Each structure stands twice: as structure tokens, then as C-alpha cells.
Short mmCIF file of C-alpha atoms in Angstrom, two decimals:
data_model
loop_
_atom_site.label_atom_id
_atom_site.label_comp_id
_atom_site.label_asym_id
_atom_site.label_seq_id
_atom_site.Cartn_x
_atom_site.Cartn_y
_atom_site.Cartn_z
CA MET H 73 178.42 81.74 83.61
CA SER H 74 178.69 78.51 85.53
CA ASP H 75 176.19 77.07 88.00
CA ALA H 76 178.40 78.09 90.98
CA GLN H 77 178.95 81.50 89.72
CA ALA H 78 175.15 81.96 89.11
CA ALA H 79 174.35 80.68 92.67
CA ALA H 80 176.93 82.98 94.23
CA GLU H 81 175.46 85.91 92.34
CA ALA H 82 171.91 85.02 93.14
CA GLU H 83 173.07 84.75 96.90
CA ARG H 84 174.77 88.30 96.59
CA ILE H 85 171.58 89.76 95.13
CA LEU H 86 169.33 88.33 97.75
CA CYS H 87 171.55 89.45 100.58
CA THR H 88 171.75 92.93 99.33
CA ALA H 89 167.98 93.13 98.49
CA PHE H 90 166.74 91.73 101.83
CA HIS H 91 169.26 90.76 104.63
CA ASP H 92 171.28 94.01 104.57
CA GLN H 93 168.23 96.21 104.98
CA PRO H 94 167.74 97.73 108.47
CA GLN H 95 164.75 96.30 110.16
CA PRO H 96 162.16 98.92 111.28
CA ALA H 97 161.61 99.12 114.93
CA PRO H 98 158.52 97.35 116.30
CA ALA H 99 155.56 99.59 116.71
CA PRO H 100 154.74 100.28 120.43
CA MET H 101 151.78 98.42 121.57
CA SER H 102 150.85 100.63 124.56
CA PHE H 103 151.83 103.98 126.08
CA ARG H 104 151.85 105.03 129.66
CA ASP H 105 152.02 108.65 130.56
CA ASP H 106 153.69 108.84 134.03
CA THR H 107 153.66 112.61 134.42
CA PRO H 108 151.81 113.42 137.64
CA LEU H 109 148.27 114.84 137.46
CA PRO H 110 147.67 118.19 139.00
CA ALA H 111 145.37 118.34 142.05
CA PHE H 112 143.39 121.28 140.55
CA GLY H 113 143.57 123.38 137.42
CA PRO H 114 141.70 125.38 134.90
CA THR H 115 140.76 122.70 132.59
CA PRO H 116 136.98 122.37 132.29
CA PRO H 117 135.37 118.74 132.10
CA VAL H 118 135.13 117.45 128.70
CA LEU H 119 131.59 116.83 127.34
CA GLN H 120 131.15 113.02 126.48
CA PRO H 121 127.87 112.51 124.60
CA GLU H 122 125.93 109.40 125.23
CA THR H 123 125.87 107.53 121.81
CA ARG H 124 124.66 104.01 123.10
CA ILE H 125 121.46 102.55 121.59
CA VAL H 126 119.35 100.07 123.50
CA PRO H 127 118.83 96.96 121.38
CA ALA H 128 115.09 95.78 120.61
CA TRP H 129 115.46 92.58 122.52
CA ALA H 130 116.73 94.27 125.71
CA ALA H 131 113.76 96.79 125.54
CA GLY H 132 111.42 93.89 125.10
CA THR H 133 112.87 92.06 127.84
CA ALA H 134 112.49 94.99 130.23
CA VAL H 135 108.86 95.55 129.13
CA ALA H 136 108.15 91.90 129.64
CA SER H 137 109.70 91.85 133.16
CA ILE H 138 107.68 94.76 134.03
CA GLY H 139 104.55 93.08 132.84
CA ILE H 140 105.46 89.82 134.57
CA GLY H 141 106.08 91.75 137.93
CA ALA H 142 102.51 93.54 137.59
CA GLY H 143 100.93 90.34 136.88
CA ILE H 144 102.60 88.57 139.85
CA THR H 145 101.67 91.21 142.06
CA GLY H 146 97.95 91.11 141.00
CA ALA H 147 98.02 87.36 141.49
CA GLY H 148 99.51 87.83 144.87
CA CYS H 149 96.80 90.16 145.81
CA GLY H 150 94.17 87.71 144.65
CA VAL H 151 95.72 84.85 146.65
CA TRP H 152 95.58 87.22 149.54
CA LEU H 153 91.93 88.03 149.18
CA VAL H 154 91.16 84.20 148.65
CA LEU H 155 93.15 83.24 151.86
CA GLN H 156 91.40 86.18 153.81
CA GLY H 157 87.99 84.41 152.77
CA LEU H 158 89.34 81.03 153.72
CA ALA H 159 90.25 82.25 157.19
CA ALA H 160 86.71 81.87 158.33
CA VAL H 161 85.95 78.01 157.94
CA THR H 162 82.57 77.88 156.31
CA LEU H 163 81.08 75.70 153.70
CA THR H 164 81.68 78.41 151.23
CA SER H 165 85.43 78.58 152.22
CA VAL H 166 85.73 74.73 151.82
CA LEU H 167 83.96 74.77 148.44
CA MET H 168 86.29 77.50 147.33
CA VAL H 169 89.33 75.42 148.03
CA THR H 170 87.96 72.06 146.79
CA LEU H 171 86.23 73.02 143.55
CA PRO H 172 89.10 74.44 141.68
CA LEU H 173 91.24 71.39 142.68
CA ALA H 174 88.43 69.10 141.61
CA THR H 175 88.27 70.90 138.22
CA LEU H 176 92.01 70.67 137.71
CA ALA H 177 91.83 66.92 138.59
CA ALA H 178 89.00 66.31 136.13
CA LEU H 179 90.72 68.35 133.47
CA ALA H 180 93.94 66.33 134.15
CA THR H 181 92.06 63.01 133.79
CA ALA H 182 90.29 63.93 130.62
CA ILE H 183 93.61 65.12 129.04
CA GLY H 184 95.32 61.71 130.05
CA SER H 185 92.55 59.71 128.80
CA ALA H 186 92.61 61.53 125.40
CA VAL H 187 96.35 60.90 125.20
CA GLN H 188 96.06 57.27 126.16
CA HIS H 189 93.26 56.64 123.50
CA ALA H 190 95.37 58.61 120.89
CA ARG H 191 98.44 56.13 121.71
CA ALA H 192 96.28 52.98 121.65
CA VAL H 193 95.52 53.22 117.91
CA VAL H 194 97.44 50.49 116.40
CA THR H 195 97.93 50.09 112.63
CA HIS H 196 98.28 46.54 111.28
CA THR H 197 100.84 46.39 108.30
CA GLU H 198 101.19 43.38 106.01
CA HIS H 199 104.24 42.87 103.83
CA HIS H 200 103.74 40.75 100.64
CA TYR H 201 106.93 39.72 98.89
CA ASN H 202 107.25 38.23 95.49
CA ALA H 203 110.74 37.05 95.76
CA PRO H 204 112.64 34.76 98.00
CA VAL H 205 113.02 36.17 101.45
CA THR H 206 116.11 35.67 103.79
CA GLN H 207 116.17 36.34 107.32
CA HIS H 208 119.45 36.96 109.18
CA VAL H 209 119.35 36.82 113.09
CA GLN H 210 122.22 38.46 115.20
CA HIS H 211 122.51 38.00 118.79
CA THR H 212 124.33 40.68 120.82
CA GLU H 213 125.45 40.20 124.34
CA GLN H 214 126.08 43.29 126.26
CA THR H 215 127.57 43.58 129.87
CA ALA H 216 127.82 46.67 131.85
CA ARG H 217 129.95 47.05 134.74
CA GLY H 218 132.29 49.39 136.59
CA PHE H 219 131.43 52.85 138.16
CA LEU H 220 130.57 54.55 134.78
CA ASN H 221 129.12 51.37 133.35
CA ARG H 222 131.59 50.35 130.77
CA ILE H 223 129.59 48.40 128.01
CA THR H 224 131.17 45.49 126.14
CA ASN H 225 129.36 44.27 123.03
CA ARG H 226 129.86 40.65 121.90
CA THR H 227 128.27 39.49 118.65
CA ARG H 228 127.69 35.63 118.31
#
């Protein structure tokens, strides 16, 4: 059998195997029932049992929300009582306002001082080299311009 005859035979076999087969109809993607619904009838309602489960994070969020709401309500009642006491301007009411503020200011000053002293610790590091050392210096010039500050870098 020559190459031309073999190619023709292969084409015939492929055509009969694949191309001449009827293609199946595409499956419908949706269905719409257009029959009119009766206004009333003997069919009872269908029971639809509840199968949803509340996730643990949602239940935790709900409990936390209730707790926060109760706490805020208690804090609001406390503020109302304090303000009722402040309504009568006396030495006690003035101290009631200034002492907590002074305590907060003293606490903020103490924390700030501790942070400042913690940052002020400077360590000195010395490097000793046993080989020749070369130092390379590179100067970079930057210009920022325009509405969005386009930056141009130039190395000299």
C-alpha cells in the first residue's frame, strides 16, 4: 500500500469513527415550568426541616457582642452616676474629675520616660579587619516632581 493510499484509508477510518456520528443534543441548563399555579387546592404544605448549624465563630461573636453591650451599659450607668455627683460643684466633685486625669497623666509620663530610656541604650561596635579594606562611595541624586512625585534616581 502506498503512502497516498494509506493516508486516504486513515482519513476514511477517522471520518467513519468520529465525524459521521450524530452529535448528542446539549443537556438543558435550566427548566421553566410555565403552567399557571392554582389559587387554592388540596395540597398541604411541605415540611422543610431546619438543617443549618451555627458556626462556632458566629456563636462566639454573638456572645461577645452581648457582653460588650452589657459592659457598655454598665459603664454608661457609672458615667451617669459620676456626672450626677459632679452636678453639685464642690471640692469633692472637682477632685473627682482632676485626680483620675492626673493619675492618667502621671502614668503616661512614666511610660514615656521608660520608653525613652529603653531607646537611649547605645551599643558601641568596633570592627577589626586583618586584611586590606576598600571603601566604595556612591552618591545618588533624587528629584521628586509632579502631582504624584515621580522620583528620578541618578548615580554619579
